Structures are given as structure tokens and as C-alpha cells.
mmCIF file of C-alpha atoms in Angstrom:
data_model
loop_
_atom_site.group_PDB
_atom_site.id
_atom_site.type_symbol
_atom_site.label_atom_id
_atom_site.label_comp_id
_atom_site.label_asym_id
_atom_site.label_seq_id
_atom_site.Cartn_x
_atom_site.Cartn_y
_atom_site.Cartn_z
ATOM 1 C CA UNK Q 1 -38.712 -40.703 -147.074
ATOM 2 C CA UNK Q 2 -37.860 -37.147 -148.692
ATOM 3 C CA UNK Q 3 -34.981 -37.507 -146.261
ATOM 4 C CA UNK Q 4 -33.585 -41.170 -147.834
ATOM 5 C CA UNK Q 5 -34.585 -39.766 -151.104
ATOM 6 C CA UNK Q 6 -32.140 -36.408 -150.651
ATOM 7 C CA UNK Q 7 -29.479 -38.637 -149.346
ATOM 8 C CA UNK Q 8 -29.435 -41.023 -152.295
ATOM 9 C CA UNK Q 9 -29.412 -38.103 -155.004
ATOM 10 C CA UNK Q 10 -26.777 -36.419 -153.069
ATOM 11 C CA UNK Q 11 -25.049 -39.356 -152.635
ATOM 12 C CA UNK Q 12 -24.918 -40.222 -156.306
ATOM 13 C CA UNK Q 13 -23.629 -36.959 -157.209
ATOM 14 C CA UNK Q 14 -21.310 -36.860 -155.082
ATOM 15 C CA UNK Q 15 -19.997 -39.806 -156.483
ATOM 16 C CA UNK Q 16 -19.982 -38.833 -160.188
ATOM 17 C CA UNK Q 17 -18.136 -35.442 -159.035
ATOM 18 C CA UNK Q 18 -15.594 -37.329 -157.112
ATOM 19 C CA UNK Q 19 -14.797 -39.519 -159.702
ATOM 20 C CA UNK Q 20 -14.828 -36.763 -162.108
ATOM 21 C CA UNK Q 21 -12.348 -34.903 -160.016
ATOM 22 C CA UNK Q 22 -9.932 -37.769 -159.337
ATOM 23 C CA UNK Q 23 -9.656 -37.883 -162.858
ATOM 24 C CA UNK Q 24 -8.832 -34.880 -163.573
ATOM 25 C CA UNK Q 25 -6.359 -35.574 -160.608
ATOM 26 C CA UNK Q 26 -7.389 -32.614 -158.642
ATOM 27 C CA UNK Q 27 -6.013 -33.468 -154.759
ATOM 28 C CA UNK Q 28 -7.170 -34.759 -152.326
ATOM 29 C CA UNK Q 29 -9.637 -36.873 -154.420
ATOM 30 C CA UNK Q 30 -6.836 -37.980 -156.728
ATOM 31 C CA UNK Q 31 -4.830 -39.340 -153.917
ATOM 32 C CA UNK Q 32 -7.580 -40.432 -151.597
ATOM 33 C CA UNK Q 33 -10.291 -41.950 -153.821
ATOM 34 C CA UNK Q 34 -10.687 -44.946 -152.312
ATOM 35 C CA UNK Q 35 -12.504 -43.200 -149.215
ATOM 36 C CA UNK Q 36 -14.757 -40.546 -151.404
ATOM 37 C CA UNK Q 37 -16.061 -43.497 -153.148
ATOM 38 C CA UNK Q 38 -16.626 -45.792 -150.391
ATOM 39 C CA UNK Q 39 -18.177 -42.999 -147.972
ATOM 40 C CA UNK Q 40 -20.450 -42.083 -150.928
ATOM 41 C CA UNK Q 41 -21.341 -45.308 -151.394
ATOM 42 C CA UNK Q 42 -22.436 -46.202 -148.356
ATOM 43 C CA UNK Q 43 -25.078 -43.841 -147.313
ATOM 44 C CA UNK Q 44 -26.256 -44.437 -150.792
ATOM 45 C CA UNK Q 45 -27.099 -48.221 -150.489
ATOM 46 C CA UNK Q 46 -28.343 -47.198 -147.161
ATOM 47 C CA UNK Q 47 -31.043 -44.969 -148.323
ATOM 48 C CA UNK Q 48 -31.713 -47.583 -150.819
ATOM 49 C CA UNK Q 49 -33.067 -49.616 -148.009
ATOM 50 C CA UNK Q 50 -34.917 -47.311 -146.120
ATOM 51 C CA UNK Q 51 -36.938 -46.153 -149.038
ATOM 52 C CA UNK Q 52 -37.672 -50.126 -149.472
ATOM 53 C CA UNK Q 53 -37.887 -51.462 -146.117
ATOM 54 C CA UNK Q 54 -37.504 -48.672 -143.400
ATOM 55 C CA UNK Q 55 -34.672 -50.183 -141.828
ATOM 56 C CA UNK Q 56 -30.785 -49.777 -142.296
ATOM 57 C CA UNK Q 57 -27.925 -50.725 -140.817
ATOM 58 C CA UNK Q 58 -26.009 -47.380 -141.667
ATOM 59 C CA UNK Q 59 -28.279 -44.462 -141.289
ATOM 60 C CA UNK Q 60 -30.952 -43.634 -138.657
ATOM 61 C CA UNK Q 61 -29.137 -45.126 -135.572
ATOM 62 C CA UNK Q 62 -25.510 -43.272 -134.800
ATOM 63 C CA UNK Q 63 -24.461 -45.473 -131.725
ATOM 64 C CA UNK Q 64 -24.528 -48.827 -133.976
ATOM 65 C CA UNK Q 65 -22.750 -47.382 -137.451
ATOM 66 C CA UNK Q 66 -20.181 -46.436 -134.890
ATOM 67 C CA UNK Q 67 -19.975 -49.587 -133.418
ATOM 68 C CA UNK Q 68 -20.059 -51.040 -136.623
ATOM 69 C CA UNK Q 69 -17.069 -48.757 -137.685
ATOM 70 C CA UNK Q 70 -14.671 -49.174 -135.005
ATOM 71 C CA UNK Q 71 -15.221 -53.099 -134.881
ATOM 72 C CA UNK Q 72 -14.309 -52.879 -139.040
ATOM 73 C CA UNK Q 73 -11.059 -51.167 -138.048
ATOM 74 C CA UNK Q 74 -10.039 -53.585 -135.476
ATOM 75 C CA UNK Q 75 -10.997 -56.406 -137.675
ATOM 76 C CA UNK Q 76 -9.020 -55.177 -140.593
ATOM 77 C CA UNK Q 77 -6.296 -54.197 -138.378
ATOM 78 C CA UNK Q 78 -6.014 -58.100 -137.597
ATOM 79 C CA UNK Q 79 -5.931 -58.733 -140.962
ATOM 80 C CA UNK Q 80 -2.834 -56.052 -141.834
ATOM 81 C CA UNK Q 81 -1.126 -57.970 -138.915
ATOM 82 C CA UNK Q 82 -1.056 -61.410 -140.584
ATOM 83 C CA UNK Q 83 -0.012 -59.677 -143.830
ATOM 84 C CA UNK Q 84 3.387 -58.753 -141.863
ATOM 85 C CA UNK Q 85 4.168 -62.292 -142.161
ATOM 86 C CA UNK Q 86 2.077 -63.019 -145.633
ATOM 87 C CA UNK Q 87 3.210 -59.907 -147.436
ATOM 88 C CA UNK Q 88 0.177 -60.694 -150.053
ATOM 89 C CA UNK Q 89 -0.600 -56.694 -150.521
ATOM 90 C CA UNK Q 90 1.567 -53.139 -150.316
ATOM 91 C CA UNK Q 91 0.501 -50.209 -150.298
ATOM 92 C CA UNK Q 92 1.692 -47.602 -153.285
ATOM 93 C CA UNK Q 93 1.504 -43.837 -153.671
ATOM 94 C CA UNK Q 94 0.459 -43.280 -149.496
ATOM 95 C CA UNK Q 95 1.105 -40.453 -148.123
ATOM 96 C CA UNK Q 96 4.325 -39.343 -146.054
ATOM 97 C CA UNK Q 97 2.753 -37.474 -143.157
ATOM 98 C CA UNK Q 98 2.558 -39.880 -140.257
ATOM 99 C CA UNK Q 99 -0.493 -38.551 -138.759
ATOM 100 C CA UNK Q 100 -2.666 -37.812 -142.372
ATOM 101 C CA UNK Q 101 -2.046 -41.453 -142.885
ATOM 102 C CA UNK Q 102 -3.008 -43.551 -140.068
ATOM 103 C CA UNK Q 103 -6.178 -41.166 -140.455
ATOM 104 C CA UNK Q 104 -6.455 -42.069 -144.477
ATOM 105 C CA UNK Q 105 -5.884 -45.851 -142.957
ATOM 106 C CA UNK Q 106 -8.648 -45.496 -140.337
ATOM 107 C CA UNK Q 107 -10.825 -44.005 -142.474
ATOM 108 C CA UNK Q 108 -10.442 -46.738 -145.019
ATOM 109 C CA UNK Q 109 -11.021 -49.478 -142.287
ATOM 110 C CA UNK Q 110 -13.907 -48.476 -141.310
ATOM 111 C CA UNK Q 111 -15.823 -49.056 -144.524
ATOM 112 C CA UNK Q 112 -15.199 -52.522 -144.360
ATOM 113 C CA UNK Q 113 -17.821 -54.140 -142.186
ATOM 114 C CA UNK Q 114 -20.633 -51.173 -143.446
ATOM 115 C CA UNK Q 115 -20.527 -52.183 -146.502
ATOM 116 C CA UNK Q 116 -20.621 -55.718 -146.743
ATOM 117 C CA UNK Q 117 -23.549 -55.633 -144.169
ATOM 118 C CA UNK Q 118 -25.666 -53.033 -145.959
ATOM 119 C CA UNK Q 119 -24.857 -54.659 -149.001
ATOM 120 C CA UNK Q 120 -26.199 -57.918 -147.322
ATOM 121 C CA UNK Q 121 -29.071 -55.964 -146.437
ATOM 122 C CA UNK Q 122 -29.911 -55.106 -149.558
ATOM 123 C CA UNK Q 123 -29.634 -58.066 -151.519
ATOM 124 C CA UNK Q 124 -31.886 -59.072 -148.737
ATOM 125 C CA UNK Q 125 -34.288 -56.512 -149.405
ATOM 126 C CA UNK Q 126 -33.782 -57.646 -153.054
ATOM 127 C CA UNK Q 127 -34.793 -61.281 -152.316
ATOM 128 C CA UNK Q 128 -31.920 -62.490 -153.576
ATOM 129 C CA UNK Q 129 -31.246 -66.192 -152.341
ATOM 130 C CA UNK Q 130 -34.567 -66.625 -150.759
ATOM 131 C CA UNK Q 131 -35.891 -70.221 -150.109
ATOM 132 C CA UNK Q 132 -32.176 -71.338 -151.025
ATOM 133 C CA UNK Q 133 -32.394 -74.084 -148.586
ATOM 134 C CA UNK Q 134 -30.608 -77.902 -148.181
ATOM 135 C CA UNK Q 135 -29.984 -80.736 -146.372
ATOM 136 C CA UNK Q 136 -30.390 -79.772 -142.742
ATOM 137 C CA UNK Q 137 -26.522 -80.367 -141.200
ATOM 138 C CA UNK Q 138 -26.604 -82.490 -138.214
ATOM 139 C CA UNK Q 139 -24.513 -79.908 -135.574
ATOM 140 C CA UNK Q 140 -23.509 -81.757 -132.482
ATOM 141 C CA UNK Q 141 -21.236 -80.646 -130.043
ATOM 142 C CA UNK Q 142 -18.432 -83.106 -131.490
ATOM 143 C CA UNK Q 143 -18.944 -81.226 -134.565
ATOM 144 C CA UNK Q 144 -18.166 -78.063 -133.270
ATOM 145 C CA UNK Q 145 -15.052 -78.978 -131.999
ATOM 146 C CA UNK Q 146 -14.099 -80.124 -134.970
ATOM 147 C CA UNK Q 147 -14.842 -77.352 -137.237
ATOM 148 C CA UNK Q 148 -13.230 -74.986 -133.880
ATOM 149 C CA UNK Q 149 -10.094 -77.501 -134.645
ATOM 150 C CA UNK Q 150 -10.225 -77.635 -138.529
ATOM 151 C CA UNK Q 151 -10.060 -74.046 -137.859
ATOM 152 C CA UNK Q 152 -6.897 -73.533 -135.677
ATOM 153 C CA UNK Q 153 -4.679 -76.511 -137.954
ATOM 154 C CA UNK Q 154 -5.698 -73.757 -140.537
ATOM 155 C CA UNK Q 155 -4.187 -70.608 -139.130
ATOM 156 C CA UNK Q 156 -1.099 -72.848 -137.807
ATOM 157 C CA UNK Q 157 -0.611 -73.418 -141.568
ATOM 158 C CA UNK Q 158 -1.004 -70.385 -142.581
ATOM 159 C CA UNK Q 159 2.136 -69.401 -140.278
ATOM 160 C CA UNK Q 160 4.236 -72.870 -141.253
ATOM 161 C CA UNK Q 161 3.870 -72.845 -145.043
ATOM 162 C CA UNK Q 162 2.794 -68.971 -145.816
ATOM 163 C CA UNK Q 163 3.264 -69.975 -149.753
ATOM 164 C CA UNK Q 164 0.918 -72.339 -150.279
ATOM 165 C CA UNK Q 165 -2.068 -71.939 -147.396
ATOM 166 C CA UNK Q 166 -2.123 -68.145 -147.316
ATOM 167 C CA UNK Q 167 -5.786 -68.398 -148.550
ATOM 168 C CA UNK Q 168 -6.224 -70.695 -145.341
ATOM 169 C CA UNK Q 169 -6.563 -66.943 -143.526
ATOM 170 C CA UNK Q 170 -10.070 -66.579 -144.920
ATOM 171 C CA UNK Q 171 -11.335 -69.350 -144.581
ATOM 172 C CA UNK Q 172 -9.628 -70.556 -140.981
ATOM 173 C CA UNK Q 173 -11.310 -67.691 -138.905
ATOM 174 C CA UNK Q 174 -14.729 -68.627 -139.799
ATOM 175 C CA UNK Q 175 -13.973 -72.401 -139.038
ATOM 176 C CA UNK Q 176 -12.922 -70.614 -135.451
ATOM 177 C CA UNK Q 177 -15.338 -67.827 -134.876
ATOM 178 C CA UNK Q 178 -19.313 -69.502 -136.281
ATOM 179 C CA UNK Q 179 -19.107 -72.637 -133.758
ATOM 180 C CA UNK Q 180 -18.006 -69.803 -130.774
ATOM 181 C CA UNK Q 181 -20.949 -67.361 -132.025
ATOM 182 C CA UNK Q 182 -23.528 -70.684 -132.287
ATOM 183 C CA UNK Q 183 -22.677 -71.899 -128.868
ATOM 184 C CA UNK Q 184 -23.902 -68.367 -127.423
ATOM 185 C CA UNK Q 185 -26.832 -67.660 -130.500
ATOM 186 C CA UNK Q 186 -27.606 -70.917 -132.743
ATOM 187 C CA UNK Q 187 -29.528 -68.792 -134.411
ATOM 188 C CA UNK Q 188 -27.485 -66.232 -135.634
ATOM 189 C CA UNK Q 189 -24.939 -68.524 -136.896
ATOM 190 C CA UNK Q 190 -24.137 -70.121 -139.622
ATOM 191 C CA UNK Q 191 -24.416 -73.442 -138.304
ATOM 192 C CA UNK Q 192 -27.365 -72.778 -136.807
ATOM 193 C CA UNK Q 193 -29.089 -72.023 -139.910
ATOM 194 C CA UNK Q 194 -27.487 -74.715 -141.524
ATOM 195 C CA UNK Q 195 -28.483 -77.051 -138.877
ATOM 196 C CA UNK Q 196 -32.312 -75.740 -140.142
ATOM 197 C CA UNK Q 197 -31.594 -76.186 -143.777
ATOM 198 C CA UNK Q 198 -31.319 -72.858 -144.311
ATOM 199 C CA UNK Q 199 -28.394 -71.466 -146.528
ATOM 200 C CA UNK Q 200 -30.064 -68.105 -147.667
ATOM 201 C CA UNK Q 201 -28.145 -66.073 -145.271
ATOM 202 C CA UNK Q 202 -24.448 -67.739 -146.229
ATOM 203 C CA UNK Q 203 -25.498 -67.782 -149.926
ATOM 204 C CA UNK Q 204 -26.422 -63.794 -149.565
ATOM 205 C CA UNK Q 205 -23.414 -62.895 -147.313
ATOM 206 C CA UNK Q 206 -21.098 -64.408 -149.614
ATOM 207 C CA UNK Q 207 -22.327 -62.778 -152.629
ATOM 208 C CA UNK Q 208 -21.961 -59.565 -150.462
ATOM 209 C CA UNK Q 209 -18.586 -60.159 -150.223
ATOM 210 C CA UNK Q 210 -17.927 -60.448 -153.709
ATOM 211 C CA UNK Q 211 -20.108 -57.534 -154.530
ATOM 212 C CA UNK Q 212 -18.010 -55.334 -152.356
ATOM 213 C CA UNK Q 213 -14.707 -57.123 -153.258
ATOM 214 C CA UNK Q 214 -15.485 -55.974 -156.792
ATOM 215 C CA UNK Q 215 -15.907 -52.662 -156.041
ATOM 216 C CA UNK Q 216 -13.285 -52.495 -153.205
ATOM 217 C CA UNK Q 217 -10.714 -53.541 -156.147
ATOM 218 C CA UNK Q 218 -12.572 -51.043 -158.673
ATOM 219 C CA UNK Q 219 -12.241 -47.919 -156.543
ATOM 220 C CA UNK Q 220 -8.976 -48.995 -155.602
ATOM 221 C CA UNK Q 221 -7.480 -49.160 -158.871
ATOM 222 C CA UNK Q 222 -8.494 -45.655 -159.684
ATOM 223 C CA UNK Q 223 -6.777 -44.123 -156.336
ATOM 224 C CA UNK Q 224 -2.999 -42.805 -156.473
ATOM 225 C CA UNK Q 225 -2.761 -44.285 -152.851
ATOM 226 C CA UNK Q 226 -3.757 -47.731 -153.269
ATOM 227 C CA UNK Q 227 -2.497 -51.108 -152.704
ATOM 228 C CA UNK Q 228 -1.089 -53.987 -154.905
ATOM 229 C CA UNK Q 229 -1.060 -57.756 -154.477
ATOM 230 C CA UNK Q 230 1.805 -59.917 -154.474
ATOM 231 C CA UNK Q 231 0.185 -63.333 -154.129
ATOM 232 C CA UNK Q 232 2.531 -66.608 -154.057
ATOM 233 C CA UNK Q 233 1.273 -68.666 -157.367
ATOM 234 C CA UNK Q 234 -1.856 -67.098 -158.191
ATOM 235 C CA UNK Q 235 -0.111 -64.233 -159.173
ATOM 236 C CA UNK Q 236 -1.637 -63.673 -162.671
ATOM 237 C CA UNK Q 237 -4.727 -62.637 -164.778
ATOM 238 C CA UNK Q 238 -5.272 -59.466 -163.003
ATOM 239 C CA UNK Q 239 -8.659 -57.284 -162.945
ATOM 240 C CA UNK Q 240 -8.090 -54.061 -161.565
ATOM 241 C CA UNK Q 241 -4.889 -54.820 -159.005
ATOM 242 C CA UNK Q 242 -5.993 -57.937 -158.273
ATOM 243 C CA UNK Q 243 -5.097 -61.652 -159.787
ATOM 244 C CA UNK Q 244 -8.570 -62.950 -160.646
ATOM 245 C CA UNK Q 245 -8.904 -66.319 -158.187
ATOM 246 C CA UNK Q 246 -7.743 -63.453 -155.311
ATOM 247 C CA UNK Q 247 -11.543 -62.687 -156.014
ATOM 248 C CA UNK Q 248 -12.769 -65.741 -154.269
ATOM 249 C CA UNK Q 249 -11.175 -65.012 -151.160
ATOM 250 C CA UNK Q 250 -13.749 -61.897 -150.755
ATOM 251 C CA UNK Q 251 -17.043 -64.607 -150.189
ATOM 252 C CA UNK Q 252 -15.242 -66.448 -146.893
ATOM 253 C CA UNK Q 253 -14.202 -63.023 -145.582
ATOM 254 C CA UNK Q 254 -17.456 -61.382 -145.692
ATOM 255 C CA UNK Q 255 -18.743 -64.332 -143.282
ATOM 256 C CA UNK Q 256 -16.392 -62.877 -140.527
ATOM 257 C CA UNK Q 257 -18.154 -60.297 -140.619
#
């Protein structure tokens, strides 16, 4: 516990002396940002957990945050391959050495999937969204191939009318991926829990997502090498770098993950 507790303080101060420092716009933290936040950040909710529960997700066990890590890279590297076509985000102020910025890329990546499942953990660990339960869903196998094929008509208009069903991306892969994962563990999907009447994980999850999405945007805005959207429509009412409804699209995506 002295442990959790040392890694929490440090945590936090790091934080406050990055932030201070990026300010002041004292390099690398001026530039890079983005990562001393996140990697502060994340050992930080992690210890939160341990000192309530014991468990994390993050710290403890070296094998799965690494796991955990390099599947967030890949993931987000599928994601930065549909933007080719979408073009819904640059990137601004990144560096011009090849090598120091796939690394400040990687890096980056790999925060993703950490932190929106420690987060989840924690609201967990919080209570929030428990006994948020419904009408049980009646999952059949017909169902699932409809949601599978609800899914793919998604992504196929994603790539015919880019303008209009971009947000289609967030929303399409979870249509594809929850009736795959229920087929081989009802329990651990979506569906499955639905089929139960129980929402509290998808409620939780989703609020994860936004959680992070806030602070992805937050730290973001304060780094010299950032990104900026470009979204078709939406394009307007801005909070940090990003057009406020671009906000909702963080709840769907935190379910792929």
C-alpha cells in the first residue's frame, strides 16, 4: 500500500511539474505534452485502485500492461488508416526527425486502451452505474447476424459517402466486433450482458470514454505537437481542438476497446 501510495504522490507531482514546464515551454515537455500527461496519468488512476480494491489493470502485472499497450497501438493504428480516406484530424507542430516521431506516435498509441480500461476500472471501483439494469434483449443467432451486418453496411458507408457517415466508424466496429466476441464469451460481451438485463458495464465503459476523451482533448490542446479536427458539418463550437458533438464519438469508441 506504501508502494500505491508513493506512486500516486509521485505521480501527481509529476504532473503539476510537467504542466508547469510545458508552460513555461521548456522542451521536450512543451512539444511532447500529450505523453507526460497521459503516462502520469495513468499510473496515477492505477494506484487509485489498488489502494481501493487491490487490483489494477496497469500496475502489478508487466506481461498484461504490455499486452494492453501494443494491442492500443495496433488498434489506433487502424484507426489513423481510415483517417487516410476521412481526413477528420492532422497533426500540427510534430516533429521532423523520422525516427523521434514514429516513437512520439507509438508512445502516444499506447495510452489509448490503458486508460479507458483503468478509467473503467475505477468508475467501477467508484460504483458508478451499479444496478443500472433493463429490459433483458432477446439475442438469437438471427440477431447476431444482423447487428454483424448492420455493422459491415456501416463501414461500406463510411468509404461511399465519407461526408456524411464518417461517425459510422465508431459506431460500425462495435456492430462487427461484440456479436464475434459473444459467440466465443456471452459473457464478456455486450450482448451478453444485455441479453441479462444488465447495462452497468456499457453505461460505465461509455462514460470512460468520455472521461478520457475529455482529457485526451485537454492535454492535447496544451501540446505544441498536437492534432486538429477537420470534421465535414459538425465543424463548429469547439472545446479545446475539438467541435463539441465530436465529443460523442469518444462513448462508442471506448466499447472497442
Amino acid at each position: 500500500m506504501s508502494r500505491d501510495r508513493t506512486i500516486l504522490t509521485l505521480g501527481v507531482a509529476l504532473h503539476a511539474i510537467f504542466f508547469a514546464l510545458m508552460l513555461a515551454e521548456v522542451e521536450p515537455f512543451h512539444t511532447f505534452f500529450y505523453l507526460f500527461a497521459w503516462w502520469t496519468f495513468i499510473p496515477v488512476i492505477g494506484a487509485i485502485n489498488r489502494l481501493k480494491t487491490g487490483d489494477s489493470l496497469v500496475l502489478g502485472d508487466g506481461s498484461r500492461f504490455f499486452w494492453m499497450a501494443s494491442c492500443s497501438v495496433v488498434v489506433w493504428l487502424f484507426f489513423e488508416s481510415w483517417n487516410f480516406h476521412l481526413q477528420n484530424w492532422l497533426y500540427h507542430g510534430i516533429v521532423e526527425i523520422t525516427w523521434l516521431r514514429w516513437l512520439g506516435y507509438t508512445v502516444s498509441f499506447a495510452t489509448v486502451i490503458p486508460a479507458v480500461l483503468e478509467t473503467d476500472l475505477l468508475l467501477g471501483n467508484l460504483r458508478v452505474g451499479r444496478r443500472l439494469t433493463g429490459p433483458a434483449l432477446n439475442v438469437t443467432p438471427r440477431f447476431l447476424y444482423a447487428c454483424v451486418t448492420v455493422g459491415f453496411i456501416m463501414m461500406f458507408l463510411v468509404v461511399l459517402l465519407p461526408d456524411y457517415c464518417f461517425p459510422l466508424l465508431w459506431v460500425g466496429i462495435v456492430f462487427i466486433l461484440d456479436p464475434v466476441l459473444h459467440h466465443y464469451d456471452p459473457s464478456a460481451s455486450f450482448l451478453g450482458q444485455a441479453r441479462r438485463g444488465d447495462y452497468q458495464r456499457l453505461a460505465r465503459m461509455m462514460l470512460a470514454g468520455l472521461v478520457c476523451g475529455v482529457l485526451w482533448e485537454f492535454w492535447n490542446f496544451w501540446s505544441a505537437a498536437k492534432w486538429v479536427y477537420s470534421i465535414p458539418l459538425l465543424n463548429f463550437w469547439r472545446v479545446f481542438e475539438m467541435p463539441v458533438f465530436g465529443f460523442l464519438g469518444f462513448m462508442p469508441f471506448a466499447l472497442e476497446c
